[in-house]
Coordinates of C-alpha atoms and ligand atoms in Angstrom, one line a residue:
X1 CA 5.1 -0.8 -64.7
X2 CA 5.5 -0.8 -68.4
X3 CA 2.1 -2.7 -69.8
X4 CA 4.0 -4.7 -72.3
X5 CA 7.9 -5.8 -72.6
X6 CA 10.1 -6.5 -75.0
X7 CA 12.2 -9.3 -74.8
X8 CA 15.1 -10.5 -76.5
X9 CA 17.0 -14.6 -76.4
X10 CA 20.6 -14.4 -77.0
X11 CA 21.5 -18.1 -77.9
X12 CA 18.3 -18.2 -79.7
X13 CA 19.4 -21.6 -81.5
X14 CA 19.7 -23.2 -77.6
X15 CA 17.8 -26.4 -77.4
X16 CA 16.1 -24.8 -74.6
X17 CA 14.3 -22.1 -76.1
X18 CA 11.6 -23.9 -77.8
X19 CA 10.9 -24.5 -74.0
X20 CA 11.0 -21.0 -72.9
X21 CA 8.9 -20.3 -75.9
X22 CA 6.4 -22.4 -74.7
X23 CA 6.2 -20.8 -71.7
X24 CA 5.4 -17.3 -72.7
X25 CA 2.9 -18.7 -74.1
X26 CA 1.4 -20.1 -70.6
X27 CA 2.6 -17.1 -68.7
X28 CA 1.1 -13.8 -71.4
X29 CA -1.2 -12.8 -68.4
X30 CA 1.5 -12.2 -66.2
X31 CA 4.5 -11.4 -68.8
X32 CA 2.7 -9.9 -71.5
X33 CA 4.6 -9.1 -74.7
X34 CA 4.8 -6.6 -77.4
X35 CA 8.3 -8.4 -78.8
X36 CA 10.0 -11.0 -78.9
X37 CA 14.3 -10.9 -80.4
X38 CA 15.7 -14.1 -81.0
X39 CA 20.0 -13.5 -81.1
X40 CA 22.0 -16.1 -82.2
X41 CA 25.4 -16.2 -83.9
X42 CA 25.2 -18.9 -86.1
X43 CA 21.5 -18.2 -88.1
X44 CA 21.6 -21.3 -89.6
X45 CA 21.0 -23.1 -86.5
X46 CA 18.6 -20.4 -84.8
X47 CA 16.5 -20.4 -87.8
X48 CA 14.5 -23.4 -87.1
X49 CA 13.8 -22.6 -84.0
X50 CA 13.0 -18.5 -84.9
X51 CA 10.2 -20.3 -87.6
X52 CA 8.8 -22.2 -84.7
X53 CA 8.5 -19.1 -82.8
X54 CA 6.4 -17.9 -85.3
X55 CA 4.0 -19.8 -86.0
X56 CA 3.6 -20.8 -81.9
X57 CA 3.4 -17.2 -81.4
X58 CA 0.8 -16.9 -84.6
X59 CA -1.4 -19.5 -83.4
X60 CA -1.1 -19.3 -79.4
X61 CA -0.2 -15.6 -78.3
X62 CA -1.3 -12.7 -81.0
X63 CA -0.1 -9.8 -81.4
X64 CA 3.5 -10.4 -80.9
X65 CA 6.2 -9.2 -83.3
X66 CA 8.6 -12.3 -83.3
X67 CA 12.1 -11.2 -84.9
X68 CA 15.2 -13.7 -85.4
X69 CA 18.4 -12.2 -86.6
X70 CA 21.9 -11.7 -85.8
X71 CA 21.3 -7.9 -85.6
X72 CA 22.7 -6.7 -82.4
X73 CA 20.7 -3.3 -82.4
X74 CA 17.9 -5.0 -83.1
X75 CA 18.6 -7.3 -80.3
X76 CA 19.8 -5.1 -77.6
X77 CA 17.5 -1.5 -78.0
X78 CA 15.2 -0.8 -75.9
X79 CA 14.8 -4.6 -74.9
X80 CA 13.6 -5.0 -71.1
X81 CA 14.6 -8.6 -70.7
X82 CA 17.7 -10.1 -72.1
X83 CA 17.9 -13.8 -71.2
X84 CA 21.2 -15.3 -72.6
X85 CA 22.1 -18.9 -72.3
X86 CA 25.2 -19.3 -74.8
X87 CA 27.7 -22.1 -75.8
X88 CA 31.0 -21.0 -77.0
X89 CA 32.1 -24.0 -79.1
X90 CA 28.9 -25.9 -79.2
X91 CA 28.1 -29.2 -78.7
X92 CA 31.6 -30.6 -80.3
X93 CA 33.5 -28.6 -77.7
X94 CA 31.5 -30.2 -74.7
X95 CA 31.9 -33.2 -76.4
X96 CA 36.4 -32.3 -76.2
X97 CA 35.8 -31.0 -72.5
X98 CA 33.9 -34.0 -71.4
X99 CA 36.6 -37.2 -72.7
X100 CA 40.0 -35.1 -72.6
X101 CA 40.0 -35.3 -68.9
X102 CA 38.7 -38.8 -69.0
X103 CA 41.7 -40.1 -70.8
X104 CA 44.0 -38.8 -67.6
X105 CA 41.0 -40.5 -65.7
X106 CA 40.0 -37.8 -64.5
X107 CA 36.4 -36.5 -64.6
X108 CA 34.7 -35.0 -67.4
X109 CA 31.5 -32.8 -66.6
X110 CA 30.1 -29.9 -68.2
X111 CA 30.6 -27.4 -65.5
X112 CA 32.6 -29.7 -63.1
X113 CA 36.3 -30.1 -63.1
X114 CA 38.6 -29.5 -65.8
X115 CA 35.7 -29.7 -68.2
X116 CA 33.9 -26.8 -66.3
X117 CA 37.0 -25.0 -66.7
X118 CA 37.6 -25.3 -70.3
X119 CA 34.2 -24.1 -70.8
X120 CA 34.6 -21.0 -68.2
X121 CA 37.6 -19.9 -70.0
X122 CA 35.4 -19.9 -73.6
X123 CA 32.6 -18.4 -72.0
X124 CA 34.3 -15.7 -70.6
X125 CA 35.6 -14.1 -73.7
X126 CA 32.2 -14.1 -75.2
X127 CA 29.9 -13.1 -72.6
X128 CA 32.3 -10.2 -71.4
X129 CA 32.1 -8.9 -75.0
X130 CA 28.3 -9.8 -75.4
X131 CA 27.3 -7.7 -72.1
X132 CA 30.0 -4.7 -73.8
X133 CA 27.4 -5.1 -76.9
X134 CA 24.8 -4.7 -74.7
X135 CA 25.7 -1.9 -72.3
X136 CA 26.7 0.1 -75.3
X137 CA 22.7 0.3 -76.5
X138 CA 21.1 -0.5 -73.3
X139 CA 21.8 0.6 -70.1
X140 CA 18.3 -0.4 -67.8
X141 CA 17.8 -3.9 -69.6
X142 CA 17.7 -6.8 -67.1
X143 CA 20.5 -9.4 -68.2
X144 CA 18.9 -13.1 -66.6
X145 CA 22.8 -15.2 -67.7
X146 CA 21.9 -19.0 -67.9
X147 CA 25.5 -19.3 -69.9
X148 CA 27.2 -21.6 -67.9
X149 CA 29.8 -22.2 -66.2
X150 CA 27.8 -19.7 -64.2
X151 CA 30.0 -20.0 -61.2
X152 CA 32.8 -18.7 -63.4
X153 CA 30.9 -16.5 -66.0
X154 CA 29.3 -14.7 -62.5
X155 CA 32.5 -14.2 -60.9
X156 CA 34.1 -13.0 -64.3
X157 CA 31.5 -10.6 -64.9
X158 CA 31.6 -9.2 -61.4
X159 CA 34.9 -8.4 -62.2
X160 CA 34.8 -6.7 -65.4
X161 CA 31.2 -5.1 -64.4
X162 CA 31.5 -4.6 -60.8
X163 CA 28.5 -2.0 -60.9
X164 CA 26.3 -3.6 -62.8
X165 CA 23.7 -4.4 -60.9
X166 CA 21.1 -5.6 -63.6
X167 CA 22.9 -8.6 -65.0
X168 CA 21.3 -11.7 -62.8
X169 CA 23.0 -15.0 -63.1
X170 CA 21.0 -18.2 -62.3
X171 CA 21.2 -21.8 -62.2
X172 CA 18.1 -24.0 -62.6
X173 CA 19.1 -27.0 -60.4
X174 CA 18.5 -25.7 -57.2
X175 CA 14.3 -25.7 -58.5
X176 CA 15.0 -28.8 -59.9
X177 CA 16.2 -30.0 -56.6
X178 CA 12.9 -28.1 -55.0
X179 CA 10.8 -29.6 -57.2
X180 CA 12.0 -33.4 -56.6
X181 CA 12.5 -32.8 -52.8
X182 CA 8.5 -31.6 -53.0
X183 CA 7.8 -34.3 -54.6
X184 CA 9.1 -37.0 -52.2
X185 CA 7.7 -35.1 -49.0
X186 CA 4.1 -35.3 -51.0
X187 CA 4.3 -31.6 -50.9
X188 CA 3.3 -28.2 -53.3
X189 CA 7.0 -27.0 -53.9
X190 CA 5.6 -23.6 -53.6
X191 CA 5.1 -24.0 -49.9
X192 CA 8.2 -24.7 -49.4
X193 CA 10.4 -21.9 -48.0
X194 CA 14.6 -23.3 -48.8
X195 CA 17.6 -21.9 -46.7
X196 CA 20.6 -22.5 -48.8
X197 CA 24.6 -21.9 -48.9
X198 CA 26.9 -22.7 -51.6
X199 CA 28.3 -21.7 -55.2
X200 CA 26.8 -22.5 -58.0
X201 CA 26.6 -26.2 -58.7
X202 CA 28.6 -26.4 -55.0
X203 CA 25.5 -26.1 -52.5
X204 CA 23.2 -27.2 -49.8
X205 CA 20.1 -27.0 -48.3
X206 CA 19.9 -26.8 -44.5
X207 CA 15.7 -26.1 -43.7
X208 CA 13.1 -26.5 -46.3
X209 CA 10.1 -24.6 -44.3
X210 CA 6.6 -25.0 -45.1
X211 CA 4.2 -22.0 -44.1
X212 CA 3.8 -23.1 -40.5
X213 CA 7.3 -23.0 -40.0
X214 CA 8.0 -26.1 -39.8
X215 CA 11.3 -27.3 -41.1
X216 CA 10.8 -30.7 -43.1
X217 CA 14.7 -31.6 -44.5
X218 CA 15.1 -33.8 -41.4
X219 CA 11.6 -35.8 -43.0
X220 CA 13.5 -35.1 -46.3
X221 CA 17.1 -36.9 -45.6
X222 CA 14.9 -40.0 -43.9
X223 CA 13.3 -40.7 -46.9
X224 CA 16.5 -39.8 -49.3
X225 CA 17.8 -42.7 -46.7
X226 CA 15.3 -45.0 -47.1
X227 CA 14.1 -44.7 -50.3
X228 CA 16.6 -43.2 -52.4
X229 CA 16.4 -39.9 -54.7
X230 CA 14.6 -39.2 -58.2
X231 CA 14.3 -36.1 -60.3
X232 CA 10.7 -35.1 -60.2
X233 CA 10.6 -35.4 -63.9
X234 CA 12.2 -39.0 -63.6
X235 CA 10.2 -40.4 -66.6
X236 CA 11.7 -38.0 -69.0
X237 CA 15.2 -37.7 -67.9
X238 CA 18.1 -39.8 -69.5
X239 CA 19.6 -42.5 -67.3
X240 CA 23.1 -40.4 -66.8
X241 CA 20.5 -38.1 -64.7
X242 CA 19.1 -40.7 -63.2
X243 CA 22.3 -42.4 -61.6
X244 CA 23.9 -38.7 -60.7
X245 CA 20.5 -38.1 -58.9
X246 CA 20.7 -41.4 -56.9
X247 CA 24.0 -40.5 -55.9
X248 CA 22.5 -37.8 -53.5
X249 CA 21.5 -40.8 -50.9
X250 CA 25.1 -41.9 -50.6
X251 CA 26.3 -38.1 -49.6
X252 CA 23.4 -37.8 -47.1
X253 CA 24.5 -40.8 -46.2
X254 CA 27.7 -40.1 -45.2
X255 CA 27.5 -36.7 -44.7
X256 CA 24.0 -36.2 -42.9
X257 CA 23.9 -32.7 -41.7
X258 CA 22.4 -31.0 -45.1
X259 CA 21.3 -32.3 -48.3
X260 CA 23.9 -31.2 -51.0
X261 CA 23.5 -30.3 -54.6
X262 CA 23.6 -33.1 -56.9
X263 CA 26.8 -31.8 -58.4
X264 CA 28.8 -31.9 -55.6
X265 CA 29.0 -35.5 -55.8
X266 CA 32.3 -34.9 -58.6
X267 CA 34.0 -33.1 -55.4
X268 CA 33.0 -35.5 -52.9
X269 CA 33.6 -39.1 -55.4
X270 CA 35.5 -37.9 -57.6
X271 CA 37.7 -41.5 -58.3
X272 CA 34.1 -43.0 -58.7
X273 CA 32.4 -40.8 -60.9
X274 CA 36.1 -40.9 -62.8
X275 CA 35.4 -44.5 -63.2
X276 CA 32.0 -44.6 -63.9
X277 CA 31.6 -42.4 -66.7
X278 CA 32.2 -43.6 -70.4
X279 CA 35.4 -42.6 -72.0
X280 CA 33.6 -42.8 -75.1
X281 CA 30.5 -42.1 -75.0
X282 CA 29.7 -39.0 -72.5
X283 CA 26.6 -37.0 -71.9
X284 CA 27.6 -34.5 -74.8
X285 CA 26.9 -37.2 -76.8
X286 CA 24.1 -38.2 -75.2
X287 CA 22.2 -34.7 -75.5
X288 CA 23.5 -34.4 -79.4
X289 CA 22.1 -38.3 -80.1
X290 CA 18.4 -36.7 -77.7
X291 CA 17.4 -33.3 -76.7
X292 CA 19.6 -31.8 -79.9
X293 CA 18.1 -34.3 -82.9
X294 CA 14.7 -34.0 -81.2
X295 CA 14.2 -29.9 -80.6
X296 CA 15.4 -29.7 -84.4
X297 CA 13.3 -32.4 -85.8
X298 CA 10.2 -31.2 -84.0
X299 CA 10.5 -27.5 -85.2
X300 CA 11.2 -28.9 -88.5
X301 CA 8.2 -30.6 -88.0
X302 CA 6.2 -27.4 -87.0
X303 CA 6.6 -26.0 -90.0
X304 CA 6.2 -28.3 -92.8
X305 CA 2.9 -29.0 -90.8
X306 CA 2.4 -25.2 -90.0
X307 CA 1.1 -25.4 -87.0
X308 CA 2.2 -26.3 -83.4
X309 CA -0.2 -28.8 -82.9
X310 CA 1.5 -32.3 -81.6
X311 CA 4.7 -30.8 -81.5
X312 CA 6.5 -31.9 -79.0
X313 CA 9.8 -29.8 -78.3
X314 CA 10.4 -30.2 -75.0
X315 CA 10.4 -33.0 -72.4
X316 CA 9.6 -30.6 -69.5
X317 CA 8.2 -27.4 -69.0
X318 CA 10.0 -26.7 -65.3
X319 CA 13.5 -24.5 -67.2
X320 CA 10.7 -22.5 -68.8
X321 CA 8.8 -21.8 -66.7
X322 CA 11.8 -20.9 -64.2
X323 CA 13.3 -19.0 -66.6
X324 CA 9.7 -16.6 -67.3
X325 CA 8.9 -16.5 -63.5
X326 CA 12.2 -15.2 -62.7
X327 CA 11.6 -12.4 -65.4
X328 CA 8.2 -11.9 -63.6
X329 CA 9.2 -11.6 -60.4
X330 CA 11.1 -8.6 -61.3
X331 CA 8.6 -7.2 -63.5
X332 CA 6.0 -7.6 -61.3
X333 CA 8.3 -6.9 -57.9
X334 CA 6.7 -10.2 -56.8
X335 CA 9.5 -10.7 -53.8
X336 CA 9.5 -14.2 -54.6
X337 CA 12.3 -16.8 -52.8
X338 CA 14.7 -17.9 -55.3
X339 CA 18.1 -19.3 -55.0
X340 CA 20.3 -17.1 -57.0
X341 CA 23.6 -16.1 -57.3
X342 CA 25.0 -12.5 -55.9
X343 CA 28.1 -11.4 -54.1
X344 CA 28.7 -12.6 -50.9
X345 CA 29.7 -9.4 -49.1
X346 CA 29.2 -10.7 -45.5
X347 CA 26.5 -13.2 -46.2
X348 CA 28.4 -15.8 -45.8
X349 CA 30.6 -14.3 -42.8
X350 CA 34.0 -16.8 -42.7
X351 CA 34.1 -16.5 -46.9
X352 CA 36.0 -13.8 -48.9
X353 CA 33.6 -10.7 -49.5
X354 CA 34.1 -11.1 -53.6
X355 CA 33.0 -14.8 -53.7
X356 CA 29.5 -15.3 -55.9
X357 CA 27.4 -17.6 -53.8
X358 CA 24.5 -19.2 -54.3
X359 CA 21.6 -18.4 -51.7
X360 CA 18.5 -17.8 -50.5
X361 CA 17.0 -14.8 -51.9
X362 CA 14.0 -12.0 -52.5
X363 CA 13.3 -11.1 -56.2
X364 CA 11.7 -7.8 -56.9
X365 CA 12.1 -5.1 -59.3
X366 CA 15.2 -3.9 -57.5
X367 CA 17.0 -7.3 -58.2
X368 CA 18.2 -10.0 -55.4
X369 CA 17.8 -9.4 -51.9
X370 CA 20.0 -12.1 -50.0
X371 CA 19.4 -13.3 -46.9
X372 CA 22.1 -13.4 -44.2
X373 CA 23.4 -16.4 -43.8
X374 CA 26.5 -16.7 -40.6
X375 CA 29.6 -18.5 -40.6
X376 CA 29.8 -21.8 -42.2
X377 CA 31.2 -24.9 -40.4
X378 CA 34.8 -26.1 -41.0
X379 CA 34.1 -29.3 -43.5
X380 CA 31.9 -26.8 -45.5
X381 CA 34.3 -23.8 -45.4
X382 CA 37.1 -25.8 -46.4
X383 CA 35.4 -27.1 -49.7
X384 CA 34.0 -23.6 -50.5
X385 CA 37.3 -21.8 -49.4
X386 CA 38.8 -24.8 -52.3
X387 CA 36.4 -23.8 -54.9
X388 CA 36.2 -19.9 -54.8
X389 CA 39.7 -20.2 -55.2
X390 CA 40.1 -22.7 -58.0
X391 CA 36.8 -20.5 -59.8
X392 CA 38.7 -17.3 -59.0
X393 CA 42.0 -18.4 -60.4
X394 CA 40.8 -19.7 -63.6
X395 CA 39.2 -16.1 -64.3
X396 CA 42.5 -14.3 -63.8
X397 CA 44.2 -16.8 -65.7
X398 CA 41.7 -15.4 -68.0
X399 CA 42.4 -12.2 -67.9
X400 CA 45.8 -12.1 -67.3
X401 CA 46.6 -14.9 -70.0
X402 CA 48.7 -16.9 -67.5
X403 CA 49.2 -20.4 -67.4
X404 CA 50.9 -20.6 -63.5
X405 CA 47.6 -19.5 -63.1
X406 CA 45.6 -22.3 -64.8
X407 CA 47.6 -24.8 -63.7
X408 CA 47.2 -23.4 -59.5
X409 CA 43.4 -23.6 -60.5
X410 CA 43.1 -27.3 -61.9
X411 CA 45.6 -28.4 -59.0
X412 CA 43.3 -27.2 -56.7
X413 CA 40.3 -28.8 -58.0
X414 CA 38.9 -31.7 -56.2
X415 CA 38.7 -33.7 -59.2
X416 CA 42.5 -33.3 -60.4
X417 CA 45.1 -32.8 -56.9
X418 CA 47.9 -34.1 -58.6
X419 CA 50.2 -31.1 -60.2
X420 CA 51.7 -33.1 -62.9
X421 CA 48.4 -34.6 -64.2
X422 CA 47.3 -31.1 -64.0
X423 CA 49.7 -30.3 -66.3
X424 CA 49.3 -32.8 -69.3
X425 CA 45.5 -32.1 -68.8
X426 CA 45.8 -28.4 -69.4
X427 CA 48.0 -28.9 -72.4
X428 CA 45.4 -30.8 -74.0
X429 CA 43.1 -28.5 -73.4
X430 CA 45.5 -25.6 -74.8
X431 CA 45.6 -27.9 -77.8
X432 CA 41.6 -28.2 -78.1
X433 CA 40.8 -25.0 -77.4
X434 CA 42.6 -23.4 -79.7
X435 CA 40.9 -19.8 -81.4
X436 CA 38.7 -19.7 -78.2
X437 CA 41.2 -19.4 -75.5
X438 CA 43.7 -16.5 -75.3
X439 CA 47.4 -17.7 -75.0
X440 CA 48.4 -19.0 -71.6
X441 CA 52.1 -17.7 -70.9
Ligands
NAD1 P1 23.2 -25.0 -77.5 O1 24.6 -25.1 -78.2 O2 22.1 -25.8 -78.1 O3 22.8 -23.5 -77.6 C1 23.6 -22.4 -77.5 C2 23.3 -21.4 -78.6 O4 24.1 -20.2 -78.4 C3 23.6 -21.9 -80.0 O5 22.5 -21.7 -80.9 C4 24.8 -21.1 -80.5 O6 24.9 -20.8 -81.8 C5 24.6 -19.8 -79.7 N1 25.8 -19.0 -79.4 C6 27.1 -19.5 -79.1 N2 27.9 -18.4 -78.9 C7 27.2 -17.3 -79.1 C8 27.5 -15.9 -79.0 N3 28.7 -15.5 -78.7 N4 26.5 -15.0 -79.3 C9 25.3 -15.4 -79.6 N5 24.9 -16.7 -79.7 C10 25.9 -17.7 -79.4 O7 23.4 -25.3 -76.0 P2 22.3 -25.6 -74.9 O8 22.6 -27.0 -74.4 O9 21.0 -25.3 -75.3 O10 22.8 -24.7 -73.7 C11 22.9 -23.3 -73.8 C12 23.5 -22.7 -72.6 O11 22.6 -22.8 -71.5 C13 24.7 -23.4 -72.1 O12 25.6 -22.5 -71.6 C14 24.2 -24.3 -71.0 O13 25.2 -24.7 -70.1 C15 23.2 -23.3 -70.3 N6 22.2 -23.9 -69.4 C16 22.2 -23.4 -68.2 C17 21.3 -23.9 -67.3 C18 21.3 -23.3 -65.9 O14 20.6 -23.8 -65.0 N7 22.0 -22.2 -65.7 C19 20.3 -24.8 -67.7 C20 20.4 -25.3 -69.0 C21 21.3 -24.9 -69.9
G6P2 C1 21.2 -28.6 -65.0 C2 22.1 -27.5 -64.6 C3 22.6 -26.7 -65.8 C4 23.1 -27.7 -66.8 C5 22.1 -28.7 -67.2 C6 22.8 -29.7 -68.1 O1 20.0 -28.0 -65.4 O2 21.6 -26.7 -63.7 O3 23.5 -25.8 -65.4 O4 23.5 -26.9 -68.0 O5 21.7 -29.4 -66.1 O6 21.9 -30.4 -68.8 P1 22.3 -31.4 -70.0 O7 21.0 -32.0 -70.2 O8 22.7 -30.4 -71.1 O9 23.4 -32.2 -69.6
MN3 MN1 23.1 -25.0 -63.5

């Protein structure tokens, strides 16, 4: 085990990586650095946030050389951890992808829908060429992809890269999820051992074990039942998280068996949610009126004041900290339960061998090791059969520029059904995403 690492944040201009800064900070016993690379494309936006990174790293963690360029060598050599969590099109695009659909009322979601799907086909082209950049200088670093979609980005990548076994994509909710489920059972989430099945942002949990053994999601879908559900950071979330989190009691209680993923309440309402989000004024806006004004303002702030002190970047520390214990459980071959994302190969018996699903896992220094799962039941395999096929046919209209395909893939998405409105969605989306998409024949 190398004493010290150096790490490098592609997307260092993301409003999360104040927060991840922050938690190096509380983790340097057990992720101790010698470097930290902040990447980032547009160096106008990262440079805020690199100056932050300074002076944090100046007052609360010496010794560190903190870098923030555009540099890809100086990104990409000799870096052990590469965490990248992207946006192709920024803000304005997830702004398009979010009301285009709306106006065919249809949902529009970040990763959900035709949205998702806008934003899988952007993300593709640049993380397949950002993981070339890398591979090309660095063969052994560990690639931890937040860049979502990361149902779509996964399967992309485990196309292109198929024996690659050091790029690691991961999704924060399912912690999230552990977190508020702890915190409605009055329990340490760290005692609690999850069995899961799904894709990314398309998952359930069927036994949350605490270190007896004893399985508490029956306990868990009583008081979903009874009392409703809250993210366990409820006081700092905005109310658009706060309704799509209460919307977890009306799946469990229609559909009792497991309790699902927040977002799979777009598949499962999807004529609701259509009509219960704002045409106008969606959760792009939202984060760009919030999280984006405030992360900027407050590393402004850091450095007219030079100093960290009463800066408040971030609302809560739990993406951090995920994002630096994943990275330590590797480092440290901790064999830690997380709920990644890895090819299914069997693990999930009844689904296609290539899908990426999201499950149960062991992280050590040798990457993911899944858990078997078995068959899945016939309501479950149906809308995971559905989604690995509407995911897998939007990356090969990707890659093979065809627009049969895009159209097969948004027909078969929960959210859309109809062929023709399919249709006039996608063209819209041709029309916004033009220069990011390649041309759909
Ligand atoms: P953001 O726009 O604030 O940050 C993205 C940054 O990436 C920007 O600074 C941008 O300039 C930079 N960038 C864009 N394309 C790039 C490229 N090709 N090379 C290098 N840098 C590039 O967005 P955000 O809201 O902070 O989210 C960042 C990403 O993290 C998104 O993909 C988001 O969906 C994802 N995310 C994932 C999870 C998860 O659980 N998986 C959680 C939170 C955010
Ligand atoms: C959760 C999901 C992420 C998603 C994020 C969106 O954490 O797991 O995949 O990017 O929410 O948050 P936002 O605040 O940008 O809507
Ligand atoms: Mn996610």
């Amino acid at each position: 085990m190398k004493d010290q690492l150096k790490v490098t944040i592609v997307g260092g201009g993301s409003t999360w990586t104040p927060g991840i800064l922050n938690a190096f900070v509380r983790h340097k016993d057990k992720l101790p650095l010698k470097k930290l690379v902040l990447f980032d494309n547009n160096l106008e936006r990262q440079e805020p946030v690199g100056r932050y990174a300074e002076i944090l790293f100046r007052e609360q963690y010496e010794g560190v050389e903190v870098v923030y360029t555009n540099d890809k060598d100086e990104a990409y050599l000799d870096t052990d951890f590469i965490m990248v969590q992207i946006r192709t099109g920024g803000y304005p695009l997830r702004e398009k992808d979010e009301k285009i659909p709306l106006q065919f009322g249809v949902i529009g979601q970040e990763t959900c829908g035709p949205g998702g799907f806008a934003y899988g086909i952007r993300s593709l082209k640049d993380m397949i060429e950002m993981i070339r950049d890398i591979r090309e200088r660095n063969k052994d670093a560990w690639v931890l992809n937040y860049t979502n979609p990361a149902a779509i980005v996964a399967y992309g990548l485990q196309r292109v890269f198929p024996n690659d076994d050091r790029i690691l994509n991961i999704c924060d909710q399912p912690i999230n999820l552990l977190n508020s489920f702890a915190k409605l059972l009055d329990m340490d989430p760290d005692e609690l051992e999850p069995k899961y099945f799904g894709l990314n942002h398309f998952g359930w949990f069927t036994n949350l074990y605490d270190q007896e053994g004893k399985d508490h999601l029956p306990r868990l879908k009583e008081l979903i039942k009874g009392k409703g559900f809250l993210p366990a950071d409820a006081e700092q979330r905005d109310q658009s998280w706060l309704d799509t989190y209460a919307l977890v009691q009306d799946m469990v209680n229609d559909f009792d068996e497991y309790v699902p993923s927040t977002y799979l309440q777009y598949y499962i309402y999807p004529e609701y949610k259509a009509a219960h989000l704002n045409p106008d004024y969606t959760r792009a806006n939202e984060v760009m009126d919030g999280r984006e004004k405030r992360v900027f303002s407050e590393c402004r702030r850091a450095y007219e004041n030079n100093s960290v002190e009463g800066i408040q970047v971030v609302q809560n520390e739990a993406h951090g900290d995920m994002i630096i214990s994943i990275a330590e459980a590797i480092y440290r071959n901790e064999n830690r339960y997380y709920i990644v994302m890895v090819e299914n190969n069997g693990i999930i018996e009844n689904l296609p061998d290539d899908a990426v699903v999201e499950v149960t896992c062991l992280l050590g220094n040798r990457g993911p090791k899944p858990f078997h799962f078995g068959p899945v039941s016939t309501f479950y395999k149906g809308l995971l059969e559905n989604q690995y096929a509407y995911e897998r046919l939007t990356c090969e209209a990707f890659f093979e520029g065809s627009y049969t395909k895009a159209l097969q893939a948004l027909t078969l998405n929960r959210t859309v059904t109809d062929a023709k409105k399919a249709r006039r969605i996608l063209d819209a989306l041709i029309e916004a995403n033009k220069g990011y998409w390649p041309e759909l024949k």
